[in-house]
Amino acid sequence: MEKLTGDKTDSIFLEKEIGKESKFQGAVFETIKYTIQGPDQCAYPREVVQHHGGCCIAAALPDGRFLMVRQYRFAVQQELLEFPAGKIEKGEDPAVCAQRELEEEGGYLAASVKEMGYVYPTCGYSTEKIFLYYADQLKRTAQHLDEGEHVKVEYLTLSEILQLIEEGQIHDAKTIILAYKIKTMREKGCRCSE
């Protein structure tokens, strides 16, 4: 299997920007309509949501349970169970964002945080990149929820989280991906916090 390089300039499928127009500027993202030139030299439209990205953090307590948050997500009109997560502020380090979200939503600080990669949740139309983290050695502080943010903290083992995923009870993609990454690391005998 050919390895993906991630280099934007060496792809035979490269699409080159030949025009752009901002369609919407909001507090969280901007929508831009691009005109691109495809590898066949023809022009095509592309609508892209420009987003600063986010982070998601799986925080393990000493008893092996993970801190989760249950909250209503207006965009999908559902209550979802997720690992703590949030939007990266412009110029903010993703690891700092992860720690901030853990304390804001869960009321804990972590002495140990390990980067677990990143995902593009909707790469077909958004630049959003979500950085994934594992944390342990937690210290209880207090929640500092944003205005209008309402969450309920819950504690589940990794087995319980995976069971809920298998039963179709957890739908949040970043949480699902991070849970399986942690499972894989543990199966390989690695401590996520090393």
Coordinates of N, CA and C in Angstrom, one line a residue:
M1 N 0.8 -1.2 0.0 CA 0.0 0.0 0.0 C 0.9 1.2 0.0
E2 N 0.6 2.2 -0.9 CA 1.4 3.4 -1.0 C 1.1 4.3 0.2
K3 N 2.2 4.8 0.8 CA 2.1 5.6 2.0 C 1.6 7.0 1.6
L4 N 0.7 7.6 2.4 CA 0.3 9.0 2.2 C 1.3 9.9 2.8
T5 N 1.7 10.9 2.0 CA 2.7 11.8 2.5 C 2.2 13.0 3.3
G6 N 1.0 13.4 2.9 CA 0.4 14.6 3.5 C 0.9 15.9 2.9
D7 N 1.8 15.8 1.9 CA 2.3 16.9 1.2 C 1.3 17.4 0.2
K8 N 0.9 18.6 0.3 CA -0.1 19.2 -0.6 C 0.4 19.3 -2.1
T9 N 1.7 19.3 -2.3 CA 2.2 19.7 -3.6 C 2.5 18.5 -4.5
D10 N 2.5 17.2 -3.9 CA 3.0 16.1 -4.7 C 1.8 15.2 -5.2
S11 N 0.6 15.6 -5.0 CA -0.5 14.7 -5.3 C -0.9 14.9 -6.8
I12 N -1.2 13.7 -7.4 CA -1.7 13.8 -8.8 C -3.1 14.3 -8.9
F13 N -3.8 14.4 -7.7 CA -5.1 14.9 -7.6 C -5.2 16.4 -7.2
L14 N -4.1 17.0 -7.1 CA -4.0 18.4 -6.6 C -5.0 19.3 -7.2
E15 N -5.7 20.0 -6.4 CA -6.6 21.1 -6.8 C -6.0 22.4 -6.5
K16 N -5.9 23.3 -7.4 CA -5.3 24.6 -7.2 C -6.4 25.7 -7.1
E17 N -6.3 26.6 -6.1 CA -7.2 27.7 -5.9 C -7.0 28.7 -7.0
I18 N -8.1 29.1 -7.7 CA -8.0 30.1 -8.7 C -8.9 31.3 -8.4
G19 N -9.7 31.2 -7.3 CA -10.6 32.3 -6.9 C -11.2 31.9 -5.6
K20 N -11.6 33.0 -4.9 CA -12.4 32.7 -3.6 C -13.2 33.9 -3.2
E21 N -14.3 33.6 -2.5 CA -15.2 34.6 -2.1 C -15.8 34.2 -0.7
S22 N -15.7 35.1 0.3 CA -16.2 34.9 1.6 C -17.7 35.0 1.5
K23 N -18.4 33.9 2.0 CA -19.9 33.9 2.0 C -20.5 34.2 3.4
F24 N -19.7 33.9 4.4 CA -20.3 34.1 5.8 C -19.1 34.2 6.8
Q25 N -19.2 35.1 7.7 CA -18.2 35.3 8.7 C -18.9 35.3 10.1
G26 N -18.7 34.2 10.8 CA -19.3 34.1 12.1 C -18.3 34.1 13.3
A27 N -18.8 33.9 14.5 CA -17.9 33.9 15.6 C -17.0 32.7 15.7
V28 N -17.5 31.6 15.1 CA -16.8 30.3 15.2 C -16.1 29.9 13.9
F29 N -16.7 30.2 12.8 CA -16.1 29.8 11.5 C -16.5 30.8 10.4
E30 N -15.8 30.7 9.3 CA -16.1 31.4 8.1 C -16.3 30.5 7.0
T31 N -17.3 30.8 6.1 CA -17.5 29.9 4.9 C -17.0 30.7 3.7
I32 N -16.3 29.9 2.9 CA -15.7 30.5 1.7 C -16.1 29.7 0.5
K33 N -16.4 30.3 -0.6 CA -16.7 29.6 -1.8 C -15.4 29.8 -2.7
Y34 N -14.8 28.7 -3.0 CA -13.6 28.7 -3.8 C -13.9 28.3 -5.2
T35 N -13.1 28.7 -6.1 CA -13.1 28.1 -7.5 C -11.7 27.5 -7.6
I36 N -11.7 26.2 -7.9 CA -10.4 25.5 -8.0 C -10.2 25.0 -9.5
Q37 N -9.0 24.8 -9.8 CA -8.6 24.1 -11.0 C -8.2 22.7 -10.7
G38 N -9.0 21.7 -11.2 CA -8.7 20.3 -11.0 C -7.6 19.8 -11.8
P39 N -7.2 18.5 -11.5 CA -6.1 17.9 -12.3 C -6.4 17.8 -13.8
D40 N -7.7 17.9 -14.1 CA -8.0 17.8 -15.5 C -8.0 19.2 -16.2
Q41 N -7.6 20.2 -15.4 CA -7.5 21.6 -15.8 C -8.8 22.3 -15.9
C42 N -9.9 21.7 -15.5 CA -11.2 22.3 -15.5 C -11.4 23.0 -14.2
A43 N -12.3 24.0 -14.2 CA -12.7 24.8 -13.0 C -13.9 24.2 -12.3
Y44 N -13.9 24.1 -10.9 CA -14.9 23.6 -10.1 C -15.1 24.4 -8.9
P45 N -16.4 24.5 -8.4 CA -16.6 25.2 -7.1 C -16.4 24.3 -5.9
R46 N -15.9 24.9 -4.8 CA -15.7 24.2 -3.5 C -16.1 25.1 -2.4
E47 N -17.0 24.7 -1.6 CA -17.5 25.5 -0.4 C -16.8 24.9 0.8
V48 N -16.1 25.8 1.5 CA -15.2 25.3 2.7 C -15.5 26.1 3.9
V49 N -15.7 25.4 5.0 CA -15.9 26.0 6.3 C -14.5 26.1 6.9
Q50 N -14.0 27.4 7.1 CA -12.7 27.6 7.8 C -12.9 27.6 9.3
H51 N -12.2 26.7 10.0 CA -12.5 26.5 11.4 C -11.1 26.4 12.1
H52 N -11.0 27.0 13.3 CA -9.7 27.0 14.1 C -9.3 25.6 14.6
G53 N -10.3 24.7 14.6 CA -10.0 23.4 15.1 C -10.5 23.2 16.6
G54 N -10.3 22.0 17.0 CA -10.7 21.7 18.4 C -9.9 20.6 19.0
C55 N -10.2 20.2 20.2 CA -9.5 19.2 20.9 C -10.5 18.3 21.7
C56 N -10.1 17.1 22.0 CA -10.9 16.2 22.7 C -10.0 15.5 23.7
I57 N -10.4 15.3 24.9 CA -9.5 14.7 25.9 C -10.2 13.6 26.7
A58 N -9.5 12.5 26.7 CA -10.0 11.3 27.5 C -9.2 11.3 28.8
A59 N -9.9 11.6 29.9 CA -9.2 11.7 31.2 C -9.5 10.5 32.1
A60 N -8.5 9.8 32.5 CA -8.6 8.6 33.3 C -8.4 8.9 34.7
L61 N -9.4 8.5 35.5 CA -9.3 8.6 37.0 C -8.5 7.4 37.6
P62 N -8.0 7.6 38.8 CA -7.2 6.5 39.4 C -7.9 5.1 39.4
D63 N -9.3 5.1 39.5 CA -10.0 3.9 39.6 C -10.3 3.3 38.2
G64 N -9.7 3.9 37.1 CA -9.9 3.3 35.8 C -11.0 3.9 35.0
R65 N -11.9 4.6 35.6 CA -13.0 5.2 34.9 C -12.6 6.5 34.2
F66 N -13.3 6.8 33.1 CA -13.1 8.0 32.3 C -14.2 9.0 32.6
L67 N -13.7 10.3 32.6 CA -14.7 11.4 32.7 C -15.4 11.6 31.4
M68 N -16.7 11.6 31.4 CA -17.4 11.9 30.2 C -18.4 13.1 30.5
V69 N -18.9 13.7 29.5 CA -19.9 14.8 29.7 C -21.1 14.5 28.8
R70 N -22.3 14.7 29.3 CA -23.5 14.5 28.6 C -24.0 15.9 28.4
Q71 N -24.3 16.3 27.1 CA -24.9 17.6 26.8 C -25.8 17.5 25.6
Y72 N -26.6 18.5 25.5 CA -27.5 18.7 24.3 C -26.8 19.4 23.2
R73 N -26.7 18.8 22.1 CA -26.1 19.4 20.9 C -27.2 19.9 20.0
F74 N -27.4 21.2 19.9 CA -28.5 21.8 19.2 C -28.4 21.5 17.7
A75 N -27.2 21.5 17.1 CA -27.0 21.3 15.7 C -27.6 20.0 15.2
V76 N -27.5 18.9 16.1 CA -28.1 17.6 15.7 C -29.3 17.3 16.5
Q77 N -29.8 18.2 17.4 CA -31.0 18.1 18.1 C -31.0 16.8 19.0
Q78 N -29.9 16.5 19.6 CA -29.7 15.3 20.4 C -28.9 15.6 21.6
E79 N -29.1 14.8 22.7 CA -28.2 14.8 23.8 C -27.2 13.7 23.5
L80 N -25.9 14.1 23.7 CA -24.8 13.2 23.3 C -23.9 13.0 24.6
L81 N -23.3 11.8 24.6 CA -22.3 11.5 25.6 C -20.9 11.5 25.0
E82 N -20.0 12.4 25.5 CA -18.7 12.6 24.8 C -17.6 12.7 25.9
F83 N -16.4 12.6 25.4 CA -15.2 13.0 26.2 C -15.3 14.6 26.2
P84 N -14.7 15.2 27.2 CA -14.7 16.7 27.1 C -14.0 17.2 25.9
A85 N -14.5 18.2 25.3 CA -13.9 18.7 24.1 C -14.3 20.2 23.9
G86 N -13.6 20.9 23.0 CA -13.9 22.2 22.7 C -13.1 22.8 21.6
K87 N -13.5 24.1 21.3 CA -12.9 24.8 20.2 C -11.6 25.4 20.6
I88 N -10.6 25.3 19.7 CA -9.3 26.0 20.0 C -9.5 27.5 19.6
E89 N -9.1 28.3 20.5 CA -9.1 29.7 20.3 C -8.0 30.1 19.3
K90 N -8.2 31.1 18.5 CA -7.2 31.5 17.5 C -5.8 31.7 18.2
G91 N -4.8 30.9 17.7 CA -3.5 31.0 18.2 C -3.2 30.2 19.4
E92 N -4.2 29.5 19.9 CA -4.1 28.7 21.1 C -3.4 27.3 20.8
D93 N -2.5 26.9 21.7 CA -1.9 25.6 21.6 C -3.0 24.5 21.9
P94 N -3.1 23.5 21.0 CA -4.2 22.5 21.2 C -4.1 21.8 22.6
A95 N -2.9 21.5 23.1 CA -2.7 20.9 24.4 C -3.3 21.8 25.5
V96 N -3.1 23.1 25.4 CA -3.6 24.0 26.4 C -5.1 24.0 26.3
C97 N -5.7 24.0 25.1 CA -7.1 23.9 24.9 C -7.7 22.6 25.6
A98 N -7.0 21.5 25.4 CA -7.5 20.3 26.0 C -7.5 20.3 27.5
Q99 N -6.5 20.9 28.1 CA -6.4 21.0 29.6 C -7.5 22.0 30.0
R100 N -7.7 23.1 29.3 CA -8.7 24.1 29.6 C -10.1 23.4 29.6
E101 N -10.4 22.7 28.5 CA -11.7 22.1 28.4 C -12.0 21.0 29.5
L102 N -10.9 20.3 29.9 CA -11.0 19.3 30.9 C -11.5 19.9 32.2
E103 N -10.8 21.1 32.5 CA -11.2 21.8 33.8 C -12.6 22.5 33.6
E104 N -12.8 23.1 32.5 CA -14.1 23.8 32.3 C -15.3 22.9 32.4
E105 N -15.2 21.8 31.7 CA -16.4 20.9 31.6 C -16.4 19.8 32.7
G106 N -15.2 19.3 33.1 CA -15.1 18.2 34.0 C -14.7 18.6 35.4
G107 N -14.0 19.7 35.6 CA -13.6 20.1 36.9 C -12.3 19.4 37.4
Y108 N -11.4 19.0 36.5 CA -10.2 18.4 36.8 C -9.0 19.0 36.0
L109 N -7.8 19.0 36.6 CA -6.6 19.3 35.9 C -5.8 18.0 35.8
A110 N -5.0 17.8 34.8 CA -4.2 16.6 34.6 C -2.7 16.9 34.7
A111 N -2.0 16.1 35.5 CA -0.5 16.2 35.6 C 0.2 15.6 34.4
S112 N -0.5 14.7 33.7 CA 0.1 14.0 32.6 C -0.9 14.0 31.4
V113 N -0.5 14.5 30.3 CA -1.3 14.6 29.1 C -0.4 14.1 27.9
K114 N -1.0 13.1 27.1 CA -0.3 12.6 26.0 C -1.1 12.8 24.7
E115 N -0.5 13.3 23.7 CA -1.1 13.5 22.4 C -1.4 12.2 21.7
M116 N -2.6 12.0 21.2 CA -3.0 10.8 20.6 C -3.4 11.0 19.1
G117 N -2.8 12.0 18.5 CA -3.0 12.2 17.1 C -4.1 13.2 16.8
Y118 N -4.7 13.2 15.6 CA -5.7 14.2 15.3 C -6.6 13.6 14.2
V119 N -7.8 14.1 14.0 CA -8.7 13.7 13.0 C -9.3 14.9 12.3
Y120 N -9.7 14.7 11.1 CA -10.5 15.7 10.3 C -11.9 15.1 10.3
P121 N -12.8 15.7 11.1 CA -14.2 15.1 11.2 C -15.0 15.2 10.0
T122 N -14.8 16.3 9.2 CA -15.7 16.5 8.0 C -14.8 17.1 6.9
C123 N -13.8 16.3 6.5 CA -12.8 16.8 5.5 C -13.4 17.1 4.1
G124 N -14.6 16.8 3.9 CA -15.2 17.1 2.6 C -15.5 18.5 2.4
Y125 N -15.7 19.3 3.5 CA -16.1 20.7 3.4 C -15.6 21.6 4.5
S126 N -14.8 21.0 5.4 CA -14.3 21.8 6.6 C -12.8 21.6 6.8
T127 N -12.2 22.7 7.3 CA -10.8 22.6 7.6 C -10.6 22.2 9.1
E128 N -11.7 22.0 9.8 CA -11.6 21.6 11.2 C -10.7 20.4 11.5
K129 N -9.8 20.5 12.4 CA -8.9 19.4 12.8 C -9.0 19.3 14.3
I130 N -9.4 18.1 14.8 CA -9.5 17.9 16.2 C -8.4 17.1 16.7
F131 N -7.7 17.6 17.7 CA -6.5 17.0 18.3 C -7.0 16.1 19.5
L132 N -6.5 14.9 19.6 CA -6.9 14.0 20.6 C -5.9 13.8 21.7
Y133 N -6.3 13.7 22.9 CA -5.4 13.6 24.1 C -5.9 12.6 25.1
Y134 N -4.9 12.0 25.8 CA -5.2 11.1 26.9 C -4.6 11.8 28.1
A135 N -5.3 11.8 29.2 CA -4.8 12.4 30.4 C -5.0 11.5 31.6
D136 N -4.1 11.6 32.6 CA -4.3 10.9 33.9 C -3.6 11.7 34.9
Q137 N -3.5 11.1 36.1 CA -2.9 11.9 37.3 C -3.8 13.1 37.5
L138 N -5.0 12.9 37.7 CA -6.0 14.1 37.7 C -6.1 14.6 39.1
K139 N -6.3 15.9 39.2 CA -6.5 16.7 40.4 C -7.8 17.4 40.3
R140 N -8.7 17.1 41.3 CA -10.0 17.7 41.3 C -9.9 19.2 41.6
T141 N -10.6 20.0 40.7 CA -10.7 21.5 40.9 C -12.2 21.8 41.0
A142 N -12.6 22.6 40.0 CA -14.1 22.9 39.9 C -14.4 23.2 38.4
Q143 N -15.6 22.9 38.0 CA -16.1 23.2 36.7 C -16.1 24.8 36.5
H144 N -15.8 25.2 35.3 CA -15.9 26.6 34.9 C -16.6 26.6 33.5
L145 N -17.9 26.3 33.5 CA -18.6 26.2 32.3 C -18.8 27.6 31.6
D146 N -18.7 27.6 30.3 CA -19.0 28.8 29.5 C -20.5 29.2 29.7
E147 N -20.7 30.5 29.5 CA -22.1 30.9 29.6 C -23.0 30.2 28.5
G148 N -24.1 29.7 29.0 CA -25.0 28.9 28.1 C -24.6 27.5 27.9
E149 N -23.5 27.0 28.6 CA -23.1 25.6 28.5 C -23.6 24.8 29.7
H150 N -24.3 23.7 29.4 CA -24.9 22.9 30.4 C -24.5 21.4 30.1
V151 N -23.7 20.9 31.1 CA -23.2 19.5 30.9 C -23.4 18.8 32.2
K152 N -23.5 17.5 32.1 CA -23.6 16.6 33.3 C -22.4 15.7 33.2
V153 N -21.6 15.6 34.2 CA -20.4 14.8 34.2 C -20.8 13.3 34.6
E154 N -20.3 12.4 33.9 CA -20.5 11.0 34.1 C -19.1 10.3 34.1
Y155 N -19.1 9.1 34.8 CA -17.8 8.4 34.8 C -18.1 6.9 34.4
L156 N -17.3 6.5 33.3 CA -17.5 5.2 32.8 C -16.1 4.5 32.6
T157 N -16.1 3.2 32.6 CA -14.9 2.5 32.3 C -14.7 2.4 30.8
L158 N -13.5 2.1 30.3 CA -13.3 2.0 28.8 C -14.2 0.9 28.3
S159 N -14.4 -0.2 29.0 CA -15.3 -1.3 28.6 C -16.7 -0.8 28.4
E160 N -17.2 0.0 29.4 CA -18.5 0.5 29.3 C -18.7 1.5 28.1
I161 N -17.7 2.3 27.9 CA -17.7 3.2 26.7 C -17.8 2.5 25.4
L162 N -16.9 1.5 25.3 CA -16.9 0.6 24.1 C -18.2 -0.1 23.9
Q163 N -18.8 -0.6 25.0 CA -20.1 -1.3 24.9 C -21.2 -0.3 24.4
L164 N -21.2 0.9 24.9 CA -22.2 1.9 24.5 C -22.0 2.3 23.0
I165 N -20.7 2.3 22.5 CA -20.4 2.5 21.1 C -21.0 1.4 20.3
E166 N -20.7 0.2 20.7 CA -21.2 -1.0 20.0 C -22.7 -1.1 19.9
E167 N -23.4 -0.6 21.0 CA -24.8 -0.6 21.1 C -25.5 0.6 20.3
G168 N -24.7 1.5 19.8 CA -25.2 2.6 19.1 C -25.7 3.7 20.0
Q169 N -25.1 3.8 21.2 CA -25.6 4.8 22.2 C -24.6 6.0 22.2
I170 N -23.4 5.8 21.7 CA -22.5 7.0 21.6 C -22.3 7.2 20.1
H171 N -22.6 8.5 19.7 CA -22.5 8.8 18.3 C -21.5 9.8 17.9
D172 N -20.8 10.4 18.9 CA -19.8 11.5 18.7 C -18.5 10.9 18.1
A173 N -18.2 11.3 16.9 CA -17.1 10.6 16.2 C -15.7 10.8 16.9
K174 N -15.4 12.0 17.5 CA -14.1 12.1 18.1 C -14.0 11.2 19.4
T175 N -15.1 11.1 20.1 CA -15.1 10.2 21.3 C -14.9 8.7 20.8
I176 N -15.6 8.3 19.8 CA -15.5 6.9 19.3 C -14.0 6.7 18.9
I177 N -13.5 7.6 18.1 CA -12.1 7.3 17.6 C -11.1 7.3 18.8
L178 N -11.2 8.2 19.7 CA -10.3 8.3 20.8 C -10.4 7.1 21.7
A179 N -11.7 6.6 21.9 CA -11.9 5.4 22.7 C -11.2 4.2 22.1
Y180 N -11.3 4.0 20.8 CA -10.7 2.9 20.1 C -9.1 3.0 20.1
K181 N -8.6 4.3 20.0 CA -7.2 4.5 20.0 C -6.6 4.0 21.4
I182 N -7.3 4.4 22.4 CA -6.9 4.0 23.8 C -6.9 2.5 23.9
K183 N -8.0 1.9 23.4 CA -8.1 0.4 23.5 C -7.0 -0.3 22.7
T184 N -6.6 0.2 21.6 CA -5.5 -0.3 20.8 C -4.2 -0.1 21.5
M185 N -3.9 1.0 22.1 CA -2.7 1.3 22.9 C -2.6 0.3 24.0
R186 N -3.7 0.1 24.7 CA -3.7 -0.9 25.9 C -3.5 -2.3 25.4
E187 N -4.1 -2.7 24.3 CA -3.8 -4.0 23.8 C -2.4 -4.3 23.4
K188 N -1.7 -3.2 23.0 CA -0.3 -3.3 22.6 C 0.6 -3.3 23.9
G189 N 0.0 -3.1 25.0 CA 0.7 -3.1 26.3 C 1.4 -1.7 26.6
C190 N 0.9 -0.7 25.9 CA 1.5 0.6 26.1 C 0.6 1.4 27.1
R191 N 1.3 2.1 28.0 CA 0.5 3.0 28.8 C 0.3 4.3 28.1
C192 N -0.9 4.8 27.9 CA -1.2 6.0 27.2 C -0.5 7.2 27.7
S193 N -0.2 7.2 29.0 CA 0.4 8.4 29.6 C 1.9 8.4 29.5
E194 N 2.5 7.4 28.9 CA 4.0 7.4 28.8 C 4.4 8.3 27.7

